[in-house]
Coordinates of C-alpha atoms in Angstrom, one line a residue:
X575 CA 146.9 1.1 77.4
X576 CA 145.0 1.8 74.3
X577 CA 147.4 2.4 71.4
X578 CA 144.7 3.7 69.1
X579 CA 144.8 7.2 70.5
X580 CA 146.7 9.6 68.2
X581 CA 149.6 10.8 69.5
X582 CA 148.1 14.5 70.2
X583 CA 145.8 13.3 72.7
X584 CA 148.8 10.9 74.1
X585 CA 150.8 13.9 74.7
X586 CA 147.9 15.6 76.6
X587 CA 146.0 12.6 78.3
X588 CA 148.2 9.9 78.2
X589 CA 149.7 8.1 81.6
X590 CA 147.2 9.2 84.2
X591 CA 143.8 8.4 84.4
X592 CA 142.5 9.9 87.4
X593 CA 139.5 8.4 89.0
X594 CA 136.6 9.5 91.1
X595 CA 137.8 12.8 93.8
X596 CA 141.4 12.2 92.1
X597 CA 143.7 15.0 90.8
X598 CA 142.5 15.6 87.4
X599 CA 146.6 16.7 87.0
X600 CA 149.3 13.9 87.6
X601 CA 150.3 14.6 91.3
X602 CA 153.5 15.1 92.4
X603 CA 153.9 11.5 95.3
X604 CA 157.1 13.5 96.8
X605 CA 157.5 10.2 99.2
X606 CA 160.7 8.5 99.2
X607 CA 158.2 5.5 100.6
X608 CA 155.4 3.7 101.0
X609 CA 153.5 1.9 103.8
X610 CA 151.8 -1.4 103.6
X611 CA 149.8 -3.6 106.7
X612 CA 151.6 -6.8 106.7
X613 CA 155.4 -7.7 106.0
X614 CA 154.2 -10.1 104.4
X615 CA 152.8 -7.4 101.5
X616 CA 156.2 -5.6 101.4
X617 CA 157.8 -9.1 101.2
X618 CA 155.7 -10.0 98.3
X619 CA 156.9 -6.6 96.7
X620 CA 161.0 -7.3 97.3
X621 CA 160.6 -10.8 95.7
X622 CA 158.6 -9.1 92.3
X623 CA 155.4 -11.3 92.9
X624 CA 153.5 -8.3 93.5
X625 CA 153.4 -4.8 92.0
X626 CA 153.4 -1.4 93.5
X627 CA 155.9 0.9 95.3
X628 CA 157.6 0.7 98.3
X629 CA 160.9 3.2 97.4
X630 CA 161.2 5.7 95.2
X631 CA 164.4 4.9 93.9
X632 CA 163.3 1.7 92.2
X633 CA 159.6 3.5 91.4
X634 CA 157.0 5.9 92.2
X635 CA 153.8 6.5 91.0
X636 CA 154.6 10.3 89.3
X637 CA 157.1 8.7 87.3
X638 CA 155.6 5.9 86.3
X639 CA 152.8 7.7 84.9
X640 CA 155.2 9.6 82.9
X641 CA 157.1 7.0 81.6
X642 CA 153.6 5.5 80.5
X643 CA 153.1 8.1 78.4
X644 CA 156.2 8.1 76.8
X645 CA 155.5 4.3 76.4
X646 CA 152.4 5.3 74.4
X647 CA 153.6 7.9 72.4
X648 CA 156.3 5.9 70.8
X649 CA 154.4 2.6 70.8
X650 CA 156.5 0.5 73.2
X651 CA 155.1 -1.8 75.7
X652 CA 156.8 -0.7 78.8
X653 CA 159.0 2.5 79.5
X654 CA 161.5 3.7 82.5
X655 CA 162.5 7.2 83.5
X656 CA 166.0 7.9 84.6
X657 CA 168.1 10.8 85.8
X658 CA 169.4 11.7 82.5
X659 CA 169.9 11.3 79.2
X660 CA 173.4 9.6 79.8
X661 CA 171.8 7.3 82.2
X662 CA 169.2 6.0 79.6
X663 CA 172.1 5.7 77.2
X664 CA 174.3 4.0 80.1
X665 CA 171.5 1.8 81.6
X666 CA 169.8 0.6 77.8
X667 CA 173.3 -0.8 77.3
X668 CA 174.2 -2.1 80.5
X669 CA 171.2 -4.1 81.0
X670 CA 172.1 -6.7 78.3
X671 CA 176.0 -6.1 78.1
X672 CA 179.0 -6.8 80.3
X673 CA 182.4 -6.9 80.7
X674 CA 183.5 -8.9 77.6
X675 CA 181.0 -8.0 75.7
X676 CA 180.7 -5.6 72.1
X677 CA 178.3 -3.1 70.7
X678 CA 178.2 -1.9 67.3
X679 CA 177.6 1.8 67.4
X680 CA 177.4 5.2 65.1
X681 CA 179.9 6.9 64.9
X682 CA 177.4 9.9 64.5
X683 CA 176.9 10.1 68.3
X684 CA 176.6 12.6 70.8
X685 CA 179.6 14.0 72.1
X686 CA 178.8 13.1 75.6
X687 CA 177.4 9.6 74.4
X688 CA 180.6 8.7 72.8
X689 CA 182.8 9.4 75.5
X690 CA 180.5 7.0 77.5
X691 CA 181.1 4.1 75.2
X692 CA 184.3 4.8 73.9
X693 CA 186.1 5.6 77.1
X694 CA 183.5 4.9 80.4
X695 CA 182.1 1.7 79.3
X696 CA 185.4 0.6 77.9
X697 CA 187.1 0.8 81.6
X698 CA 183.8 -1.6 82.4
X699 CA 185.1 -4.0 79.5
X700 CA 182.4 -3.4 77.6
X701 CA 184.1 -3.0 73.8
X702 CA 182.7 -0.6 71.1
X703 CA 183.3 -0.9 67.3
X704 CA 182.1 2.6 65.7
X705 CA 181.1 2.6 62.1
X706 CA 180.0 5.2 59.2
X707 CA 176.6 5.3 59.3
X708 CA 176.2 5.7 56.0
X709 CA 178.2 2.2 55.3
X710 CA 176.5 -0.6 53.7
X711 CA 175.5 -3.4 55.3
X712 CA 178.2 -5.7 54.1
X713 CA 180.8 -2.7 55.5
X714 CA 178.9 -2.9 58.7
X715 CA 178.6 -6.6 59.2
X716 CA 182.8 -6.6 59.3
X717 CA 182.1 -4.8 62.8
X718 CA 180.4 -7.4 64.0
X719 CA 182.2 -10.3 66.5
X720 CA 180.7 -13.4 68.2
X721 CA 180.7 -11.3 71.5
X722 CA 178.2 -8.2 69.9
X723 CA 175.1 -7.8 72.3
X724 CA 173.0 -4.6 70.6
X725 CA 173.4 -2.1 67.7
X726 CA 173.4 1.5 68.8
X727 CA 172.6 4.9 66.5
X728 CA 170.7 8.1 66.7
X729 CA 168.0 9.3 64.7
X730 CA 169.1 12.2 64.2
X731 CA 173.1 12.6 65.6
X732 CA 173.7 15.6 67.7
X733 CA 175.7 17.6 66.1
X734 CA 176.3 15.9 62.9
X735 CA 172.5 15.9 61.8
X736 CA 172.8 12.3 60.2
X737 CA 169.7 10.6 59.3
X738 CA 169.7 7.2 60.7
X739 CA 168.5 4.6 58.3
X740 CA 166.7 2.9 60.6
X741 CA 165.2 0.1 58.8
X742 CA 169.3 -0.6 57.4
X743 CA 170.7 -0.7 60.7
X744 CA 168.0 -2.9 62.3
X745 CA 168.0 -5.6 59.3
X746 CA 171.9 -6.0 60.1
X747 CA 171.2 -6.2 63.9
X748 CA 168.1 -8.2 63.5
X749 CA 171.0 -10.8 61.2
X750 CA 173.3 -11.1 63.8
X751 CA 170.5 -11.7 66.5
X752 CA 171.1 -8.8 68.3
X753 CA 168.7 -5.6 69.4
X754 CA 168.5 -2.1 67.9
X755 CA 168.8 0.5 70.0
X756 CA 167.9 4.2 69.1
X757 CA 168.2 7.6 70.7
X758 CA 165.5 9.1 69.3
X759 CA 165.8 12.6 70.9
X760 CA 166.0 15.1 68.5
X761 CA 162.7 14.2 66.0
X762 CA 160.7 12.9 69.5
X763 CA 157.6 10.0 68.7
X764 CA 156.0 13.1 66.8
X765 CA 158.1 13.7 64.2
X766 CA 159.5 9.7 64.0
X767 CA 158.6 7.2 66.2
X768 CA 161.6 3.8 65.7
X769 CA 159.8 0.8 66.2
X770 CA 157.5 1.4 63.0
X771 CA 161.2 0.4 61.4
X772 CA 162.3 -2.0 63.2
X773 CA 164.3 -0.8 66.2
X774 CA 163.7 -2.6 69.4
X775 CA 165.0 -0.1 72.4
X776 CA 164.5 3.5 72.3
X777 CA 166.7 6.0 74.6
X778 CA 165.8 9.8 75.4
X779 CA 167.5 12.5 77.1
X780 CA 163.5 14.2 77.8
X781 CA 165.7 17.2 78.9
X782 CA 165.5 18.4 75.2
X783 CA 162.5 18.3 73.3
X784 CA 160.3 16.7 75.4
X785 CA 160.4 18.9 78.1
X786 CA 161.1 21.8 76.0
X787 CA 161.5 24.6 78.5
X788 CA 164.9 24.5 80.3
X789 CA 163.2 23.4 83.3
X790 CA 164.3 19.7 83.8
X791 CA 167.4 17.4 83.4
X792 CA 166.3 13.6 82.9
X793 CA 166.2 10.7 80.3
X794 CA 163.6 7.7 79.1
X795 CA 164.2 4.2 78.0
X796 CA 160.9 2.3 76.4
X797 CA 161.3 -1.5 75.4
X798 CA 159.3 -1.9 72.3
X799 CA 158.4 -5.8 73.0
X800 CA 159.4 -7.1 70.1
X801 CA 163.0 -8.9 70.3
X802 CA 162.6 -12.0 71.0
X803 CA 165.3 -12.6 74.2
X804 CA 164.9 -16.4 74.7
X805 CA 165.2 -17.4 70.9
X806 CA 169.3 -15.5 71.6
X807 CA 169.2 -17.1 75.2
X808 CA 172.9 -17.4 75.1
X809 CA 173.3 -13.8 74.3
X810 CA 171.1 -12.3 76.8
X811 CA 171.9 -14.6 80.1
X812 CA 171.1 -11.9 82.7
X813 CA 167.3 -11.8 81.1
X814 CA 167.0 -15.4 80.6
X815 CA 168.5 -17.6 83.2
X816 CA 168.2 -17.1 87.1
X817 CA 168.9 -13.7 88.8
X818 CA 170.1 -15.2 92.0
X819 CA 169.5 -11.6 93.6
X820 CA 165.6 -12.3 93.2
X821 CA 165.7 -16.0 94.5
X822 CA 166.0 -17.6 90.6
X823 CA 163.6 -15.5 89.1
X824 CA 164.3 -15.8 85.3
X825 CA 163.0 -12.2 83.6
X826 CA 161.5 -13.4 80.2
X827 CA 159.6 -16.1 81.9
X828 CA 158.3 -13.8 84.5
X829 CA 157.3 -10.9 82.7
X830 CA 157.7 -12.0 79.4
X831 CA 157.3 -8.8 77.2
X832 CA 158.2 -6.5 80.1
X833 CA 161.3 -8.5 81.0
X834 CA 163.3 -6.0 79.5
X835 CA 162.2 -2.6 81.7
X836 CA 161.9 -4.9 84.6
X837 CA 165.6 -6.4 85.2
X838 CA 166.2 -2.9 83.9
X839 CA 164.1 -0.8 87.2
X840 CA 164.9 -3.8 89.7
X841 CA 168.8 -4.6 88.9
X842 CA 170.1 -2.1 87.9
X843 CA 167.9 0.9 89.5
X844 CA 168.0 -0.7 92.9
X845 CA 172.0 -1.3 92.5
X846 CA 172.8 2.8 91.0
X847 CA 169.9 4.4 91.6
X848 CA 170.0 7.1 88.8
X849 CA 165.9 7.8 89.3
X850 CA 164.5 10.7 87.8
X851 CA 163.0 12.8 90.5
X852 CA 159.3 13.2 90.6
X853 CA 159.8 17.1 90.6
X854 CA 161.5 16.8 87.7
X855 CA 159.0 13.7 86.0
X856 CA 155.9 16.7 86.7
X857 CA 157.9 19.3 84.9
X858 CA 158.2 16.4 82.2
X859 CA 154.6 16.4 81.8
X860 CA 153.7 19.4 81.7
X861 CA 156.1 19.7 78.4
X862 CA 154.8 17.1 76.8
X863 CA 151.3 18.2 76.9
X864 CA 152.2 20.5 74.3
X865 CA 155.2 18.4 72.4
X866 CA 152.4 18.3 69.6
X867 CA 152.4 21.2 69.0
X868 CA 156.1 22.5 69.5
X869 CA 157.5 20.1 67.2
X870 CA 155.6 21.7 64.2
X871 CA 157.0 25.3 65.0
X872 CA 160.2 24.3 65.7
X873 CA 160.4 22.7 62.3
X874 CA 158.7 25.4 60.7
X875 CA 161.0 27.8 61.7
X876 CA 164.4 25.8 61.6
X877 CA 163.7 25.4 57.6
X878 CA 162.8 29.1 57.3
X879 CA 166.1 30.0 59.2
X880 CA 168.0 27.5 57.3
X881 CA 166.7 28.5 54.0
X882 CA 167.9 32.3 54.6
X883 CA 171.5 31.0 56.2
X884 CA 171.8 29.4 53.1
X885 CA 171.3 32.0 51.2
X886 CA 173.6 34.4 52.8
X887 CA 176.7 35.7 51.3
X888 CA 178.7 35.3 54.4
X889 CA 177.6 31.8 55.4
X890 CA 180.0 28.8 54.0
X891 CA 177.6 26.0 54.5
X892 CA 174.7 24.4 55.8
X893 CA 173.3 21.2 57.2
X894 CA 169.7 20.6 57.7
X895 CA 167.8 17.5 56.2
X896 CA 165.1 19.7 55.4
X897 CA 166.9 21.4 53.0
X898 CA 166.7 19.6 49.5
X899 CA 170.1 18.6 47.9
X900 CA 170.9 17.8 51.9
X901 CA 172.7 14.6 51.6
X902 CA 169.9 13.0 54.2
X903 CA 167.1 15.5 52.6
X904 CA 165.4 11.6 51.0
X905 CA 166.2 9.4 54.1
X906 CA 164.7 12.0 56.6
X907 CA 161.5 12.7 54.4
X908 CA 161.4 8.5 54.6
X909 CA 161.5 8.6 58.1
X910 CA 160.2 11.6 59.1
X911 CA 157.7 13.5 56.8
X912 CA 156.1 16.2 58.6
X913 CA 160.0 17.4 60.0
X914 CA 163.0 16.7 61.8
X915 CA 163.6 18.8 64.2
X916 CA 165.2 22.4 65.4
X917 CA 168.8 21.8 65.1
X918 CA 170.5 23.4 62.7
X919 CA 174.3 23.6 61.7
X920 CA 176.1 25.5 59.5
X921 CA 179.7 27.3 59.1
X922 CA 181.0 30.9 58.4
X923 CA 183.6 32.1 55.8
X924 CA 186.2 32.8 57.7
X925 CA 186.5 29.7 60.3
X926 CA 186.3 29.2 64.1
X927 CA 187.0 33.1 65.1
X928 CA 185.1 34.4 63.3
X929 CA 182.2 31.9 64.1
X930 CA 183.3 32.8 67.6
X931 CA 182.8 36.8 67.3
X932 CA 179.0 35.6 65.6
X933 CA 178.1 34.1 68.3
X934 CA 179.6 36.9 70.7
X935 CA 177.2 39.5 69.0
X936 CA 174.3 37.7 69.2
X937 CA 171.2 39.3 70.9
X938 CA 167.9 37.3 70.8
X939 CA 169.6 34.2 70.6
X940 CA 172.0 33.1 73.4
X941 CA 175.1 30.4 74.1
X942 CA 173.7 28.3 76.5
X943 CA 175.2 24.5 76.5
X944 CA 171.4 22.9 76.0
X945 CA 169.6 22.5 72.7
X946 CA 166.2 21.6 71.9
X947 CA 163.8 23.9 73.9
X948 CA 161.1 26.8 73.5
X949 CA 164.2 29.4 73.5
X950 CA 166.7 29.6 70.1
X951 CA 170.6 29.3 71.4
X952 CA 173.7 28.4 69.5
X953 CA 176.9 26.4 70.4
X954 CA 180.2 26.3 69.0
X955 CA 180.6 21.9 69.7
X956 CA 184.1 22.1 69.0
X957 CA 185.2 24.5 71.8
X958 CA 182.1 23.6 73.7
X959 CA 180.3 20.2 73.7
X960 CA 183.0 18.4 72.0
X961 CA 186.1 20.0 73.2
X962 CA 187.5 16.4 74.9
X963 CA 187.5 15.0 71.1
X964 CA 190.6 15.4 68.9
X965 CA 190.4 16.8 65.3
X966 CA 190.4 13.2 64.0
X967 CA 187.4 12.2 66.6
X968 CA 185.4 15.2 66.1
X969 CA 185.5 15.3 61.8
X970 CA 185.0 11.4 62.4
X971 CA 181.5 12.4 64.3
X972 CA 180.1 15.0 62.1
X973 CA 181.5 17.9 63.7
X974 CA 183.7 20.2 61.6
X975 CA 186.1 22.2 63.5
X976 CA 183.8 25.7 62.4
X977 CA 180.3 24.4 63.1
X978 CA 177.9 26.4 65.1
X979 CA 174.8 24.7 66.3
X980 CA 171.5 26.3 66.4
X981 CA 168.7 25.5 67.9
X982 CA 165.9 27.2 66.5
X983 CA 162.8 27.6 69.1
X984 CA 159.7 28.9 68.9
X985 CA 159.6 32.7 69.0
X986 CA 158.6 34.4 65.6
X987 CA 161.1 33.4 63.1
X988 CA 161.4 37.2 61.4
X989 CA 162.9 38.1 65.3
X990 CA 165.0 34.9 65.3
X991 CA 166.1 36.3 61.6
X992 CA 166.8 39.3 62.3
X993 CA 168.9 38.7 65.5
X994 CA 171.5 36.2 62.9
X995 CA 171.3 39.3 60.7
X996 CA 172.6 41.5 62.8
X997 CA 175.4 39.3 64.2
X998 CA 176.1 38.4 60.6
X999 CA 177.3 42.3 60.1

């Protein structure tokens, strides 16, 4: 893969390169299998001496291609699609950690992301220590423990907008000789792409932004190549000594910089099987041939809507890091220049009712539990997304008890304007 194409013609031609009579569009392999002449080729296949498919839920060929161009577009060396956000979060995790083992995490999480690691993975015995993000380093080095295996944060947090500081949180990791892993949903490789700053793992949910149109439910995980496994061997056992389920096969000598993604689609794909369905991958694609230029508008528009919310008489607060005097208006024009994303949150005088009767008389813009696609919606997290969190929890994450989350698409903004107008009276 060439990694000298910008990231507009990634978006557009990255992943499949047809050749001669082949669909000039990635094809849809709807196959759950694959045939071969000899057992001897489909042994070769079971034992990883040879690539190429033979089930769908380990691989197929759609999927692959989209995974490659995710790869591509945020510079990694090696990328996997699975069935969900959750599961990228879940899997990038569990590949490296098990029971016994810590993470260092955000506390600016995902509502759904923290109930994974906080209660799911805990019942697994995998332990979590969450921390401010906005700590220092010597703060979050006291979170660390002899057992920690990664360092987990967002780029963005869903709800809470914080602005990872990426290159902070990966010096610390990088200290303790552990990996950085980053969901880097909301700003997408377009707006901010993670390993220029030192993160190793990147997670998606592509449901969002990368998909952009409602259509598709699904998540991507792409290895950047650069930790260095064997120089932590102790750490990372299940990537560096024998997997006894592959005859002895010992990942980073194998595969060396693909070691990662490969223990990751042949343990722990073959064993739970969250694949993302090659349906879904093609809808994928088809969003992110025009990521490149949906990221722009939805920017454009979430700091003209944000700029007139804050504005507004009736309106109590608002959080967007495009917005200067935001507290993460300097870190987010570090880290991402051109914009952040389409999420906006803010608060109404008045408190949770009345936020509630906002949302109620909304016209143009609808409550729908997504964010991050072509169409603007709104949320209330705290009755909504986040309702399984306690007070403490949710204030903890970002999410005040009155927030309302919108996500601005990319209809005209004056419409998208208006519509908060009206519910606003």
């Amino acid at each position: 893969m060439s990694t000298k194409r910008k990231r507009e013609t990634v978006c557009v031609q990255g992943g499949w390169a047809p050749k001669k009579g082949e669909p000039r569009v990635l094809p849809i392999i709807q196959s759950t299998t694959f045939k071969y002449d000899t057992s001897e080729q489909m042994a070769r296949l079971f034992d990883l001496e040879d690539s190429g498919y033979f089930y769908t839920r380990l691989q197929n060929p759609t999927n692959d291609a989209v995974a490659a161009k995710i790869s591509e577009l945020e510079g990694g060396v090696a990328g996997m699609l699975t069935s969900s956000g959750q599961a990228a979060n879940f899997y990038a995790i569990f590949n490296i950690c098990s029971a016994g083992d810590h993470v260092v995490s955000s506390v600016a999480l995902y509502g759904g992301t923290y109930n994974l690691f906080a209660v799911t993975l805990k019942k697994l015995g995998i332990d979590f220590t969450f921390v401010d993000p906005d700590a220092t380093e010597d703060e979050i080095q006291k979170a660390f423990k002899p057992n920690t295996k990664a360092v987990f944060g967002e780029t963005i947090a869903n709800p809470a907008l914080t602005v990872l500081d990426i290159e902070k949180f990966a010096n610390i990791a990088h200290k303790n000789g552990v990996p950085l892993i980053v969901d880097n949903t909301f700003p997408t490789p377009i707006n901010c792409r993670p390993f220029e700053w030192g993160a190793d793992i990147v997670t998606h949910s592509t449901t969002k932004y990368m998909d952009g149109h409602a259509t598709h439910v699904g998540g991507a995980i792409v290895d950047s190549g650069n930790f260095d496994w064997d120089a932590h061997a102790e750490k990372f056992p299940g990537l560096t000594s024998p997997d006894e389920s592959y005859h002895g096969l010992t990942y980073t000598k194998a595969f060396g910089k693909g070691a990662y993604i490969t223990k990751a689609t042949a343990q722990l794909m073959r064993d739970l099987g969250s694949i993302q369905a090659p349906m879904n991958s093609f809808l994928l694609n088809i969003g992110l041939e025009t990521l490149h230029l949906r990221m722009p508008r939805h920017c454009e528009n979430a700091q003209k809507v944000a700029e007139y919310l804050q504005n507004h008489p009736k309106v109590a607060w608002v959080n967007y890091p495009g917005l200067k005097g935001n507290k993460y208006y300097e870190i987010s024009q570090k880290y991402m220049p051109n914009g952040s994303c389409g999420v906006i949150t803010f608060g109404l005088k008045g408190g949770k009712e009345v936020s509630i009767d906002f949302m109620d008389s909304l016209k143009l813009v609808a409550i729908v539990t997504h964010v991050a696609d072509a169409r603007t919606c709104v949320l209330h997290p705290a009755s909504h997304t986040h309702r399984q969190m306690s007070d403490k929890e949710l204030i903890e994450a970002g999410v005040q008890p009155d927030l309302i989350r919108i996500s601005v698409g990319i209809e005209n903004s004056g419409d998208i304007i208006a519509d908060i107008e009206q519910a606003l009276k």
